[in-house]
Every structure is written in C-alpha cells, then in structure tokens.
Short mmCIF file of N, CA and C in Angstrom, two decimals:
data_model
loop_
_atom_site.label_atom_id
_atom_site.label_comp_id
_atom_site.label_asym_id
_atom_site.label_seq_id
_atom_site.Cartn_x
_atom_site.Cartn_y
_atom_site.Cartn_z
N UNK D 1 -0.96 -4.34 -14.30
CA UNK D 1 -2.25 -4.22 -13.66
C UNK D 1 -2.68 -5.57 -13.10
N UNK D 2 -2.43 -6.71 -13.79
CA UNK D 2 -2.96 -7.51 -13.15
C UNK D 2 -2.30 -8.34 -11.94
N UNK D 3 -0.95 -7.83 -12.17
CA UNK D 3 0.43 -8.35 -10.91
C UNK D 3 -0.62 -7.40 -10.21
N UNK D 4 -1.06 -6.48 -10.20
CA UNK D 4 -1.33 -5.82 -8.82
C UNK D 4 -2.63 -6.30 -8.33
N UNK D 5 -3.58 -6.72 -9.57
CA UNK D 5 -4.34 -7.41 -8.77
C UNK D 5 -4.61 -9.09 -8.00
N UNK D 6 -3.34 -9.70 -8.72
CA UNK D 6 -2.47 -11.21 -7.62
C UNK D 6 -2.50 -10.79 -6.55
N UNK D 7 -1.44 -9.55 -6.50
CA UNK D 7 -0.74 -9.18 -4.99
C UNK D 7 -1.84 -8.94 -4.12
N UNK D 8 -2.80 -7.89 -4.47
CA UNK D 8 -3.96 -7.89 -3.46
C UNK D 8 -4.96 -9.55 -3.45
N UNK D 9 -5.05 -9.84 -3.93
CA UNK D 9 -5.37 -11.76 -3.90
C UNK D 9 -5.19 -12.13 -2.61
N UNK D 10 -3.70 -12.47 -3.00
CA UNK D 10 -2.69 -12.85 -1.87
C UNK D 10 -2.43 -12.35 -0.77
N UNK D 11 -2.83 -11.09 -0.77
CA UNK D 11 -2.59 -10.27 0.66
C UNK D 11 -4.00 -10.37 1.42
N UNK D 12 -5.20 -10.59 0.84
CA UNK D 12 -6.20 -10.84 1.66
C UNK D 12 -6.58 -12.54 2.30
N UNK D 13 -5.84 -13.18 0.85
CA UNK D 13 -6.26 -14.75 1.81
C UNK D 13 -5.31 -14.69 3.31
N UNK D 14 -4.16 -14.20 2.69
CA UNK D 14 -3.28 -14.19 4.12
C UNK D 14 -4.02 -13.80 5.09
N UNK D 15 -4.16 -12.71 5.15
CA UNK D 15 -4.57 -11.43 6.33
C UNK D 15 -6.14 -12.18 6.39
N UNK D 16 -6.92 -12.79 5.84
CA UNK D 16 -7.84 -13.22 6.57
C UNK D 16 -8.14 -15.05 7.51
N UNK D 17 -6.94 -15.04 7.36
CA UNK D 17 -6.73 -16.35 8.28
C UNK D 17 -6.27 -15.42 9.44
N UNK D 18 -5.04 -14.37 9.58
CA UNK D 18 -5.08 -14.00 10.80
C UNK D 18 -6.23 -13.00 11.35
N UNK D 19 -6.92 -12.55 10.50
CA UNK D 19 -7.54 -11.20 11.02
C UNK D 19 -8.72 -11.86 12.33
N UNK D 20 -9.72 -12.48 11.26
CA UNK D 20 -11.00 -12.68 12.24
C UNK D 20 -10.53 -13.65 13.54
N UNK D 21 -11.92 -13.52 14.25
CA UNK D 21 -11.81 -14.21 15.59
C UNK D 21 -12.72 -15.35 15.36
N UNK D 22 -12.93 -16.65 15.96
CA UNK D 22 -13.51 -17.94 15.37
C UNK D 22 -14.68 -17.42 15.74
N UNK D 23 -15.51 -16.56 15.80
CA UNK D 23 -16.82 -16.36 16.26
C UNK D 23 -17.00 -15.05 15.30
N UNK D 24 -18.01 -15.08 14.50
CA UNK D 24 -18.59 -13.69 13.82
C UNK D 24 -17.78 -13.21 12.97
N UNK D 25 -18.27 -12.33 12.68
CA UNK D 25 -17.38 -11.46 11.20
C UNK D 25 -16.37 -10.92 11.76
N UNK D 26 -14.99 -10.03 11.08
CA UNK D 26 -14.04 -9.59 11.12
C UNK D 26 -14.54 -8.15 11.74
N UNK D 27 -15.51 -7.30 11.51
CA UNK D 27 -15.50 -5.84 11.59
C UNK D 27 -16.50 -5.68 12.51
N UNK D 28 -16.99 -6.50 13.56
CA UNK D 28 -18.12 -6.06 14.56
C UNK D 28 -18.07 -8.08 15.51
N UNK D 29 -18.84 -7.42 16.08
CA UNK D 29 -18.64 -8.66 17.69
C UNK D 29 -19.85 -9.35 17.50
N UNK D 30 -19.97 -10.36 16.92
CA UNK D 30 -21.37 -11.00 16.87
C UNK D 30 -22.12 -11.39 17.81
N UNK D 31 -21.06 -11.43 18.87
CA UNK D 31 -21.27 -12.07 20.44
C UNK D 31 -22.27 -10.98 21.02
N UNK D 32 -22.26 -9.78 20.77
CA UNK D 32 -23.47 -8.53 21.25
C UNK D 32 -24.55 -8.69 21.21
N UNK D 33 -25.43 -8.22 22.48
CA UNK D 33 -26.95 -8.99 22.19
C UNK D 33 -27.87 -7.44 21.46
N UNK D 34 -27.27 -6.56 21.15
CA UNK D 34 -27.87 -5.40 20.25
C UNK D 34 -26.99 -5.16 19.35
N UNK D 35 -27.64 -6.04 18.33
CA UNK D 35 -26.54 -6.09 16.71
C UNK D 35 -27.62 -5.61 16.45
N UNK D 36 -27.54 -4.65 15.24
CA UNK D 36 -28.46 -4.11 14.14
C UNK D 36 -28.74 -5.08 13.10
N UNK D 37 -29.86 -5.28 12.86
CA UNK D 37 -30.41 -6.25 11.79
C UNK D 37 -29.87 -6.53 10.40
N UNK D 38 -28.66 -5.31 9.99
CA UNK D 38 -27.87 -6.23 9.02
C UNK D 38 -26.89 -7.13 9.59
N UNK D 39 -26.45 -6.97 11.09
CA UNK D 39 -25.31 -7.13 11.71
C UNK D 39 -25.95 -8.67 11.75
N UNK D 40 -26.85 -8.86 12.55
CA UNK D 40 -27.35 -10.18 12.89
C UNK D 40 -27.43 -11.21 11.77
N UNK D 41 -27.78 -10.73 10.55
CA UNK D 41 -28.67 -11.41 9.11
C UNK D 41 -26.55 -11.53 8.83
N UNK D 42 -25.83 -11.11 8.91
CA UNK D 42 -24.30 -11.02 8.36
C UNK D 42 -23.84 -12.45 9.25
N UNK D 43 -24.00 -12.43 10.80
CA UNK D 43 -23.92 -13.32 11.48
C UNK D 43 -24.33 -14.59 11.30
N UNK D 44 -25.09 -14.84 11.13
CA UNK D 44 -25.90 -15.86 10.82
C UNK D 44 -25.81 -16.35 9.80
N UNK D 45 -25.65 -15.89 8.16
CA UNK D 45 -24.99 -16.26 7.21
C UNK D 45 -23.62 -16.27 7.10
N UNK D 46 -23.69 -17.44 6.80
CA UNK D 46 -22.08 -17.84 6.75
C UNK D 46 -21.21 -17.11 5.08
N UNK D 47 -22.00 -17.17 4.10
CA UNK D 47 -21.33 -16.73 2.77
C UNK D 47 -21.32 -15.07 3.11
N UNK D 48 -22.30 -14.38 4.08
CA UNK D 48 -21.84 -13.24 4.27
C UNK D 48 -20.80 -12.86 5.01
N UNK D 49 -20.77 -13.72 6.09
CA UNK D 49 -19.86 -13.23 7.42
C UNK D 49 -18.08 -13.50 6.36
N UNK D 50 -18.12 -14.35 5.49
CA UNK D 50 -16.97 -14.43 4.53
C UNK D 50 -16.70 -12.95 3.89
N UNK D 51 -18.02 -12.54 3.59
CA UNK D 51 -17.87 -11.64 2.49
C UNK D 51 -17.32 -10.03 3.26
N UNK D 52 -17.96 -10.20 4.85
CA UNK D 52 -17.31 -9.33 5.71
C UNK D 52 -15.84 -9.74 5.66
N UNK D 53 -15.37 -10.64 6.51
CA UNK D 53 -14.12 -10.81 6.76
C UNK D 53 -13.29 -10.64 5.47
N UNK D 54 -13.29 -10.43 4.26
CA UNK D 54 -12.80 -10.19 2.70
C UNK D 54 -13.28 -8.44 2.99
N UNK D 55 -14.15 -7.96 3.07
CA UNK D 55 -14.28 -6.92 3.06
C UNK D 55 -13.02 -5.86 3.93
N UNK D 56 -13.45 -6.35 5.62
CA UNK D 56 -12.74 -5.69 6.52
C UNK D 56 -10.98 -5.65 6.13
N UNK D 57 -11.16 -7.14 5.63
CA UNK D 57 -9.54 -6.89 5.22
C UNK D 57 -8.95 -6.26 4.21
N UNK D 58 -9.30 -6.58 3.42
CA UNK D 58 -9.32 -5.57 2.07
C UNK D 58 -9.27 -4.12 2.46
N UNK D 59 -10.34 -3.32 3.05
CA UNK D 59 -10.18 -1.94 3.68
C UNK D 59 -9.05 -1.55 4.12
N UNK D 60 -8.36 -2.64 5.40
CA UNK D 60 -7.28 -2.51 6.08
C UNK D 60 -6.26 -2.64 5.76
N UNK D 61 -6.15 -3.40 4.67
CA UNK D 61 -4.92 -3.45 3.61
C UNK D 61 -4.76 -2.18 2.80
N UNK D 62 -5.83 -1.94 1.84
CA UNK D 62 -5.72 -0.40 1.47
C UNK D 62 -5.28 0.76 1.99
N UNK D 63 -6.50 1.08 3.08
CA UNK D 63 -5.84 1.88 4.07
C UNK D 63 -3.63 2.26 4.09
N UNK D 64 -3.88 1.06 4.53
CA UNK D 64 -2.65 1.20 5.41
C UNK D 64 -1.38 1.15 4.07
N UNK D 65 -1.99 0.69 2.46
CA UNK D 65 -0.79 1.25 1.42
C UNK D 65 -1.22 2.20 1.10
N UNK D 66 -2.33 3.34 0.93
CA UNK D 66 -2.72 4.96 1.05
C UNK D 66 -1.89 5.55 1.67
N UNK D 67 -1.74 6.55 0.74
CA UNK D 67 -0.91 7.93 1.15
C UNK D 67 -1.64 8.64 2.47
N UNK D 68 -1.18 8.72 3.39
CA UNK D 68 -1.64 9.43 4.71
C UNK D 68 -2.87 10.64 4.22
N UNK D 69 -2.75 11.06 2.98
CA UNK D 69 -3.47 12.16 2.78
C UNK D 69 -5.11 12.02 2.23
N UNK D 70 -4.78 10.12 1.58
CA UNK D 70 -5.82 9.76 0.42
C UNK D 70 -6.63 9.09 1.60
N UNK D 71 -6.02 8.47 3.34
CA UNK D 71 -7.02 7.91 3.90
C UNK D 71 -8.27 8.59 4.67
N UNK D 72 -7.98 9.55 4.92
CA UNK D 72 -9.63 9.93 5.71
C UNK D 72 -10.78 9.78 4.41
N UNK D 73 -10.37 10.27 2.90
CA UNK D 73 -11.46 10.11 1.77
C UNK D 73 -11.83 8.13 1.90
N UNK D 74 -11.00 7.64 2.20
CA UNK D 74 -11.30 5.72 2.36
C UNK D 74 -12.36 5.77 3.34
N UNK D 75 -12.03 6.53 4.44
CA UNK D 75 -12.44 6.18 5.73
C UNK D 75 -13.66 6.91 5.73
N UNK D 76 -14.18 7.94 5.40
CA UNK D 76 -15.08 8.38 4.84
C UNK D 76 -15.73 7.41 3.97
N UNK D 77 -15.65 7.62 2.86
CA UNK D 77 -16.76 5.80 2.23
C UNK D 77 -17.27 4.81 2.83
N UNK D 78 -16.20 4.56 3.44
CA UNK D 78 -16.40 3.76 4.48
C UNK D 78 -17.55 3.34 5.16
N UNK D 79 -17.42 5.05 5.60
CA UNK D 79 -18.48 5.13 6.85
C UNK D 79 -19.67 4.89 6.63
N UNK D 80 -19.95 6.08 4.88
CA UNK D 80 -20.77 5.77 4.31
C UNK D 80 -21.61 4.68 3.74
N UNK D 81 -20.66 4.03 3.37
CA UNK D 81 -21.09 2.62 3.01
C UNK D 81 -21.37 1.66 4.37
N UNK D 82 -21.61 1.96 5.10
CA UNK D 82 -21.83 1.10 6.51
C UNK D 82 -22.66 1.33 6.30
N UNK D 83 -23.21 3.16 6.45
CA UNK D 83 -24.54 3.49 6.92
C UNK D 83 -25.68 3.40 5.58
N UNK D 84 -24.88 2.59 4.01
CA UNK D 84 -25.95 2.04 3.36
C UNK D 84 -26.17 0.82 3.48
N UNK D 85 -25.47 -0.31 4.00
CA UNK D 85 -25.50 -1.88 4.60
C UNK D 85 -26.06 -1.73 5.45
N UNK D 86 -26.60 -0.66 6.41
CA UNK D 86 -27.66 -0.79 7.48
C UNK D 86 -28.85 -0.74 7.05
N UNK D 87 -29.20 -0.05 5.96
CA UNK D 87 -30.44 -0.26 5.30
C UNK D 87 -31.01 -1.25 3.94
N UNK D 88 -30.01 -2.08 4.28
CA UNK D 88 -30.33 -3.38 3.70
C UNK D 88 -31.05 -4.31 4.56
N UNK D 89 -30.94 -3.93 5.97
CA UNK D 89 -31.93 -5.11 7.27
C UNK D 89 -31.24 -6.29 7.26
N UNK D 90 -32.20 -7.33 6.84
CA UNK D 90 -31.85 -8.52 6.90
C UNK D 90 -32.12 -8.89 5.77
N UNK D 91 -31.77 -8.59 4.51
CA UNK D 91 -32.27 -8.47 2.87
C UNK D 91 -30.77 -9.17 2.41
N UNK D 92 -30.67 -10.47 2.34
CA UNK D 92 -29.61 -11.19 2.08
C UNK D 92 -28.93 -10.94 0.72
N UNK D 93 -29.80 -10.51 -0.09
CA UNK D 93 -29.77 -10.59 -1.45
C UNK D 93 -29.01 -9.11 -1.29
N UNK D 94 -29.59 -8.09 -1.02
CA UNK D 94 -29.14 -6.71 -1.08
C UNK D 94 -27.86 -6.57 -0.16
N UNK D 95 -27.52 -7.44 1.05
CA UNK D 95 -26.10 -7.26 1.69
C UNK D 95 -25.21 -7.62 0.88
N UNK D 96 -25.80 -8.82 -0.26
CA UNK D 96 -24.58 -9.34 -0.91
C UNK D 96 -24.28 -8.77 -1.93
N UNK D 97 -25.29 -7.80 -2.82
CA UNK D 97 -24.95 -6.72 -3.78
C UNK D 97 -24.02 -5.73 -3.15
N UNK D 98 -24.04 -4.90 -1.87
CA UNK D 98 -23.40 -4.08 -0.75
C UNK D 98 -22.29 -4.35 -1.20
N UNK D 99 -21.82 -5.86 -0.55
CA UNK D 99 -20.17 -6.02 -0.38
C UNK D 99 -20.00 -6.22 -1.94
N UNK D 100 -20.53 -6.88 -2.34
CA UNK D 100 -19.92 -7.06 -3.70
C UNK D 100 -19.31 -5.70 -4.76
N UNK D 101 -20.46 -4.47 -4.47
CA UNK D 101 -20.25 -3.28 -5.13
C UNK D 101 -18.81 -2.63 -3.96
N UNK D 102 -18.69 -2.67 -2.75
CA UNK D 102 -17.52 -1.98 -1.61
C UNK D 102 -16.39 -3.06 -2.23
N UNK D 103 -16.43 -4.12 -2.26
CA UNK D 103 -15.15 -4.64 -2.89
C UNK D 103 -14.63 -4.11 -4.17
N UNK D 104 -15.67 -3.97 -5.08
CA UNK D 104 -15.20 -3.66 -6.84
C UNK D 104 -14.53 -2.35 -6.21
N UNK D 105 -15.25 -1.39 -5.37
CA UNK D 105 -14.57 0.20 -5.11
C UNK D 105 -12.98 -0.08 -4.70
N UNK D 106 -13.50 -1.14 -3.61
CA UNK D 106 -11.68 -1.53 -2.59
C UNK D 106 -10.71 -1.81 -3.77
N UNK D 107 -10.83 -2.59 -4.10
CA UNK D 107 -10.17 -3.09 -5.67
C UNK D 107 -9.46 -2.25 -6.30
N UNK D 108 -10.47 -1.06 -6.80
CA UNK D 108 -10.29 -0.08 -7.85
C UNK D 108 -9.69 1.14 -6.79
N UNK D 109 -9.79 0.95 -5.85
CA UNK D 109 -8.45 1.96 -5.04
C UNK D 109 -7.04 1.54 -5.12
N UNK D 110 -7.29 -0.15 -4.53
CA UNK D 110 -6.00 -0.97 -4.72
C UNK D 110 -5.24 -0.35 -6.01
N UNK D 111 -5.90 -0.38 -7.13
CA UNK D 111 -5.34 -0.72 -8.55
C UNK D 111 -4.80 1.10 -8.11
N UNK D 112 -5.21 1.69 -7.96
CA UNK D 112 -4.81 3.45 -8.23
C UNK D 112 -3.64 3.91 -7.17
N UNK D 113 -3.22 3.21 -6.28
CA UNK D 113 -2.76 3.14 -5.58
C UNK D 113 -1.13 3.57 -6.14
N UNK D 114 -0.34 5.12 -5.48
CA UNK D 114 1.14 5.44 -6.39
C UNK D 114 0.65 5.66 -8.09
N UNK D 115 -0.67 5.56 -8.25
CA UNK D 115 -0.65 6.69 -9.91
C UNK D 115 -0.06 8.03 -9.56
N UNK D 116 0.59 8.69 -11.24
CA UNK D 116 0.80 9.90 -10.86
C UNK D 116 -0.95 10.66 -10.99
N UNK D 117 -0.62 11.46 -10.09
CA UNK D 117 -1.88 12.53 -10.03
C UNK D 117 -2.12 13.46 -11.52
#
C-alpha cells in the first residue's frame, strides 16, 4: 500500500512539471477575461493554483490507470466536484478544504486501483 502510494508521489511531481503552462493553473486558462470567481481567487493565489495543478494531474493520472469501465464514475465526481469549488467564490479557506478533500478521494481511487471486486 504504501509502494503505491510513492508511485503516485512520483508520478505527479513528474507530470506536473510537464503538464501546466507558465501562466495559471493546469485545468482552466487564467488568461480569460470571464473566469468565475473561484477561477480568479485560484489564479491569483499561488498555494492554490499549486493545489490545482496537483489536482488536475492527479485526476489525469487516475483516469488514464482506470479500467475503461470505472472512468465515466471519475469523470462524473469530477464534474461534481467542480460544480462544488464554484460555490466556494473567492473563500480561500474553503477552496483549500475543496482540493484538499478531491485529493484524499484521488488518492483513495489511486490506492483501489486492480482490487479484486
């Protein structure tokens, strides 16, 4: 269990040196002049726009070791969980509870990841 949680470690510092672009978070264009008010408050903080780019990657890593069958239920949460980080605003404190609780989930998929059913 815990080799598996190194390996995901290691697979996100990697993947987040290549993922993001030197401007804004990993999962939206900061450069847009109609960002939604968590989008902007994410932008602008730097310990968040981290906590995105760890986020987005993490997802995309999962994703893509999910069984073709287990990803639309990811991608689904997902969605969900966007559309509860939108009602955080610009509430710094509450975006950073957000990612912090979507990572422990990302994590705890990682870890389940090839259990038998």
């Amino acid at each position: 269990m815990h080799f598996k949680k190194h390996i995901l470690a290691a697979l996100i510092v990697v993947a987040s040196y290549s993922h993001g672009s030197p401007v804004g978070a990993a999962s939206f264009d900061c450069t847009k002049t109609d960002l939604a008010a968590d989008e902007k408050t994410i932008c602008e903080n730097r310990a968040l726009n981290d906590q995105d780019v760890r986020m987005a990657t993490t997802f995309d890593i999962v994703t893509q070791l999910m069984a073709m069958g287990a990803r639309d239920e990811l991608k689904t949460q997902q969605s969900e969980w966007l559309k509860h980080r939108q009602t955080c605003a610009a509430d710094v404190a509450c975006l950073t509870t957000a990612y912090d609780e979507r990572m422990k989930k990302l994590s705890e998929a990682f870890l389940n990841i090839n259990r038998p059913l």
